[in-house]
Amino acid sequence: MPELPEVETTRRGIAPYVVGRRVTGVLLRRPNLRWPIPPEITALLPGQRIDAVERRAKYLLLHTEAGSALLHLGMTGVLRVLPPDAPVGRHDHVDIALERTSTQAPRILRFTDPRRFGCLLWQPPGTIHERLARLGPEPLTDAFDGDLLWRRSRGRTAAVKLFLMDNAIVVGVGNIYASEALFRAGVDPRKPAGSISRARYARLAAEVKHLLAWAIERGGTTLRDFLAPDGAPGYFFRELMVYGRTGEPCRVCGTPIRQVTLGQRSTFWCPRCQR
């Protein structure tokens, strides 16, 4: 599943091609993805200029005066900017046609999603879609820090990894990045969230920020399915310290990496480096 760095890579990849351009048409090859595609997508989006492309958690928003198209890539979704005559594949479900400009030929923004766990929704102007309303802060902003984690964790007995992955606490820290950040911060992912000190949360928040920024620059983890809008894979996966390395020696101390299931997600840690 694309995580926050992959989604941010997508945003950065498509923005230069779509911002400031008018939508000339929307072609839906099916009426639904994970959920039904609302009628506003075909009724209101055509004719609108895309003023900005924003990311909120793992959602992308195409902002226009009439409202915003809200996209989620799901587990296997990809957004690509293509020529209008690009061949259509069996999993190419949505085409958003973009006008010709003085410097760019006509293009289409194509949403491909083999497993159809992604979505295309609509957010009216001046509102916050219900899927965004209860989200925590963005991890790369000043609103997220160790003090926030410490305050929100008091009295919590859930494992700190599950706490860190809770989108109501902070958005976008998925399974891979939670495992990696906890390793870099030296925190055992199984420890109760409420037992972690303020100082250790300060280090953990700093590692989350560093790790996500680092991954974004490398195009994400790309374990299997994700490609950037230009078709290039991410390379951060080559630098993972614990994720997916069960039984292999820790890159720091040589101790075999262990694996356990927390919240139905595989969790990896070094029993020597993480306490």
Coordinates of C-alpha atoms in Angstrom, one line a residue:
M1 CA 0.0 0.0 0.0
P2 CA 1.4 3.5 -0.8
E3 CA 2.4 5.2 2.4
L4 CA 2.7 8.9 3.0
P5 CA 6.1 9.4 1.2
E6 CA 4.7 7.6 -1.9
V7 CA 1.6 9.8 -1.9
E8 CA 3.7 13.0 -1.4
T9 CA 5.9 11.8 -4.3
T10 CA 2.7 11.5 -6.4
R11 CA 1.6 15.0 -5.4
R12 CA 4.9 16.5 -6.3
G13 CA 5.0 14.6 -9.6
I14 CA 1.6 15.6 -10.9
A15 CA 1.4 19.2 -9.6
P16 CA 3.5 20.9 -12.3
Y17 CA 1.3 19.3 -15.0
V18 CA -2.1 20.0 -13.5
V19 CA -2.0 23.2 -11.4
G20 CA -3.4 26.2 -13.3
R21 CA -4.9 24.0 -16.0
R22 CA -8.6 23.7 -16.8
V23 CA -10.4 20.3 -16.7
T24 CA -12.0 19.7 -20.1
G25 CA -13.7 16.5 -19.3
V26 CA -13.9 13.5 -16.9
L27 CA -14.2 9.9 -18.2
L28 CA -15.4 7.2 -15.7
R29 CA -14.9 3.7 -17.0
R30 CA -16.8 2.4 -13.9
P31 CA -19.2 4.0 -11.5
N32 CA -17.4 3.0 -8.3
L33 CA -14.0 2.2 -6.8
R34 CA -14.0 1.4 -3.1
W35 CA -17.1 3.5 -2.9
P36 CA -19.5 5.0 -5.5
I37 CA -18.0 8.0 -7.4
P38 CA -20.3 10.9 -6.6
P39 CA -22.1 12.7 -9.5
E40 CA -20.3 16.0 -8.7
I41 CA -17.1 14.6 -10.3
T42 CA -18.6 14.6 -13.7
A43 CA -21.1 17.4 -13.2
L44 CA -19.0 20.0 -11.5
L45 CA -15.3 19.2 -12.2
P46 CA -15.3 19.8 -16.0
G47 CA -14.7 23.4 -16.8
Q48 CA -12.9 24.1 -13.5
R49 CA -9.3 25.2 -13.2
I50 CA -7.2 23.2 -10.8
D51 CA -5.8 25.8 -8.4
A52 CA -3.7 23.6 -6.2
V53 CA -2.9 19.9 -5.4
E54 CA -2.8 19.3 -1.7
R55 CA -2.0 16.2 0.3
R56 CA -3.8 15.5 3.6
A57 CA -2.6 12.2 5.2
K58 CA -2.8 9.7 2.3
Y59 CA -5.5 11.7 0.4
L60 CA -4.8 14.0 -2.5
L61 CA -7.1 16.9 -3.1
L62 CA -7.5 18.7 -6.5
H63 CA -8.8 22.1 -5.4
T64 CA -11.1 24.1 -7.7
E65 CA -13.5 27.0 -7.2
A66 CA -16.4 24.5 -7.4
G67 CA -15.0 22.1 -4.8
S68 CA -12.2 19.5 -4.5
A69 CA -11.8 16.1 -6.0
L70 CA -10.6 13.8 -3.2
L71 CA -8.4 10.8 -4.2
H72 CA -7.0 7.9 -2.3
L73 CA -4.6 5.5 -4.0
G74 CA -5.7 2.5 -1.9
M75 CA -3.4 -0.5 -2.0
T76 CA -2.4 -0.5 -5.7
G77 CA -3.5 2.8 -7.1
V78 CA -1.4 5.0 -9.3
L79 CA -1.9 8.5 -10.8
R80 CA -0.1 9.3 -14.0
V81 CA 0.0 12.3 -16.4
L82 CA -0.3 10.9 -19.9
P83 CA -0.9 12.0 -23.5
P84 CA -4.7 11.9 -24.4
D85 CA -4.1 9.0 -26.8
A86 CA -2.3 6.8 -24.3
P87 CA -3.5 3.1 -24.6
V88 CA -6.1 2.2 -22.0
G89 CA -5.5 -0.8 -19.7
R90 CA -8.1 -2.9 -18.0
H91 CA -7.5 -1.2 -14.6
D92 CA -7.5 2.4 -15.9
H93 CA -10.7 3.5 -14.3
V94 CA -10.7 7.4 -14.5
D95 CA -9.3 9.9 -16.9
I96 CA -9.4 13.7 -16.1
A97 CA -8.7 15.6 -19.3
L98 CA -6.6 18.8 -19.0
E99 CA -6.6 21.7 -21.5
R100 CA -3.7 22.6 -23.8
T101 CA -1.7 25.6 -22.5
S102 CA 0.8 27.9 -24.2
T103 CA 3.6 25.7 -23.0
Q104 CA 2.1 22.3 -22.6
A105 CA 0.2 19.9 -24.8
P106 CA -3.2 18.5 -23.7
R107 CA -2.8 15.8 -21.0
I108 CA -4.9 13.4 -19.0
L109 CA -4.6 12.6 -15.4
R110 CA -5.2 8.8 -15.3
F111 CA -6.2 6.9 -12.1
T112 CA -5.2 3.2 -12.3
D113 CA -6.2 0.9 -9.5
P114 CA -6.1 -2.9 -10.1
R115 CA -7.6 -3.9 -6.7
R116 CA -10.1 -0.9 -6.5
F117 CA -9.4 -0.1 -2.9
G118 CA -8.8 3.5 -3.8
C119 CA -11.5 6.2 -4.0
L120 CA -12.5 9.3 -5.8
L121 CA -14.8 11.6 -3.8
W122 CA -16.0 15.2 -3.7
Q123 CA -15.5 17.9 -1.1
P124 CA -17.7 21.0 -1.5
P125 CA -16.0 24.4 -1.0
G126 CA -15.7 25.6 2.6
T127 CA -16.2 22.1 4.0
I128 CA -14.0 19.3 5.3
H129 CA -14.9 15.8 4.0
E130 CA -15.9 13.4 6.7
R131 CA -12.9 11.2 5.9
L132 CA -10.6 14.1 6.8
A133 CA -12.5 15.5 9.7
R134 CA -11.0 13.5 12.5
L135 CA -7.4 13.2 11.4
G136 CA -4.4 14.2 13.6
P137 CA -1.7 16.6 12.6
E138 CA 0.7 16.1 9.7
P139 CA 4.0 14.6 10.9
L140 CA 6.2 17.1 9.0
T141 CA 4.6 20.2 10.5
D142 CA 5.3 22.0 13.8
A143 CA 1.9 20.7 15.1
F144 CA 3.6 17.2 15.6
D145 CA 6.3 16.8 18.2
G146 CA 7.3 14.7 21.2
D147 CA 5.1 16.7 23.6
L148 CA 2.0 15.9 21.6
L149 CA 2.9 12.2 21.7
W150 CA 3.6 12.3 25.4
R151 CA 0.3 14.1 26.2
R152 CA -1.9 11.9 24.1
S153 CA -0.3 8.7 25.3
R154 CA -0.9 9.2 29.0
G155 CA -2.9 6.3 30.5
R156 CA -2.8 4.3 27.2
T157 CA -1.9 0.7 27.5
A158 CA -1.8 -0.1 23.7
A159 CA 1.6 -0.9 22.2
V160 CA 3.5 2.2 21.3
K161 CA 3.7 1.1 17.6
L162 CA -0.1 0.9 17.4
F163 CA -0.4 4.3 19.1
L164 CA 2.0 5.8 16.6
M165 CA 0.0 4.4 13.7
D166 CA -3.3 5.9 14.9
N167 CA -4.4 8.5 12.4
A168 CA -6.2 10.4 15.1
I169 CA -2.8 10.9 16.8
V170 CA -0.7 11.7 13.8
V171 CA -1.4 10.9 10.1
G172 CA 0.7 9.0 7.7
V173 CA 3.0 6.9 9.9
G174 CA 2.2 3.6 8.3
N175 CA 3.5 0.1 9.2
I176 CA 6.9 0.4 7.6
Y177 CA 7.8 3.8 8.9
A178 CA 6.5 3.1 12.4
S179 CA 8.8 0.0 12.6
E180 CA 11.8 2.0 11.2
A181 CA 11.2 5.1 13.4
L182 CA 10.9 3.0 16.6
F183 CA 14.2 1.3 15.7
R184 CA 16.0 4.6 15.1
A185 CA 14.6 5.9 18.4
G186 CA 15.6 2.8 20.3
V187 CA 12.0 2.1 21.5
D188 CA 10.6 -1.5 21.8
P189 CA 7.4 -1.4 19.6
R190 CA 5.6 -3.6 22.1
K191 CA 5.9 -1.3 25.1
P192 CA 2.7 0.4 26.4
A193 CA 2.4 3.8 24.9
G194 CA 1.7 5.3 28.3
S195 CA 5.0 4.0 29.7
I196 CA 7.2 6.0 27.3
S197 CA 8.9 9.1 28.8
R198 CA 8.6 12.6 27.4
A199 CA 12.3 12.5 26.4
R200 CA 12.0 9.3 24.4
Y201 CA 8.9 10.6 22.7
A202 CA 10.9 13.7 21.7
R203 CA 13.5 11.5 20.0
L204 CA 10.8 9.3 18.4
A205 CA 9.0 12.4 16.9
A206 CA 12.3 13.7 15.6
E207 CA 13.0 10.3 14.0
V208 CA 9.6 10.1 12.4
K209 CA 10.1 13.6 10.8
H210 CA 13.6 12.7 9.6
L211 CA 12.6 9.3 8.3
L212 CA 9.6 10.5 6.3
A213 CA 11.5 13.5 4.8
W214 CA 14.3 11.2 3.9
A215 CA 11.9 8.7 2.3
I216 CA 10.1 11.4 0.3
E217 CA 13.4 12.4 -1.3
R218 CA 14.1 8.8 -2.3
G219 CA 10.6 8.3 -3.8
G220 CA 9.2 6.1 -1.0
T221 CA 9.6 2.4 -0.1
T222 CA 8.2 0.7 -3.2
L223 CA 8.1 -2.8 -1.8
R224 CA 6.0 -4.1 -4.7
D225 CA 3.4 -2.0 -6.4
F226 CA 4.1 1.7 -6.2
L227 CA 5.5 3.8 -9.1
A228 CA 5.9 7.5 -9.1
P229 CA 3.9 9.5 -11.8
D230 CA 6.8 9.3 -14.1
G231 CA 7.0 5.5 -13.7
A232 CA 10.1 5.5 -11.6
P233 CA 10.3 3.3 -8.5
G234 CA 11.2 4.5 -5.1
Y235 CA 14.6 3.4 -3.6
F236 CA 14.2 4.0 0.1
F237 CA 13.3 0.3 0.6
R238 CA 17.0 -0.6 0.1
E239 CA 17.9 1.3 3.3
L240 CA 15.4 -0.3 5.7
M241 CA 16.9 -1.3 9.0
V242 CA 14.4 -3.8 10.4
Y243 CA 11.2 -4.0 8.3
G244 CA 11.0 -7.3 6.4
R245 CA 14.4 -8.5 7.8
T246 CA 13.2 -11.3 10.2
G247 CA 16.2 -13.4 11.3
E248 CA 18.8 -11.2 9.6
P249 CA 21.5 -9.5 11.6
C250 CA 20.8 -6.0 12.9
R251 CA 22.8 -3.6 10.9
V252 CA 23.9 -1.9 14.1
C253 CA 24.7 -4.7 16.6
G254 CA 24.3 -8.0 14.7
T255 CA 21.5 -9.4 16.8
P256 CA 18.9 -11.3 14.7
I257 CA 15.8 -9.1 13.9
R258 CA 12.6 -10.4 15.5
Q259 CA 9.0 -10.3 14.2
V260 CA 5.7 -10.2 16.1
T261 CA 2.1 -9.4 15.0
L262 CA 0.6 -6.2 16.6
G263 CA -2.9 -5.1 15.6
Q264 CA -2.8 -7.7 12.7
R265 CA 0.3 -6.0 11.3
S266 CA 3.8 -7.5 11.1
T267 CA 6.2 -5.7 13.4
F268 CA 10.0 -5.9 13.3
W269 CA 12.5 -4.9 16.0
C270 CA 16.0 -5.5 17.4
P271 CA 15.8 -6.9 20.9
R272 CA 19.2 -5.4 21.8
C273 CA 18.9 -1.9 20.3
Q274 CA 15.3 -1.3 21.2
R275 CA 14.3 -1.3 24.9

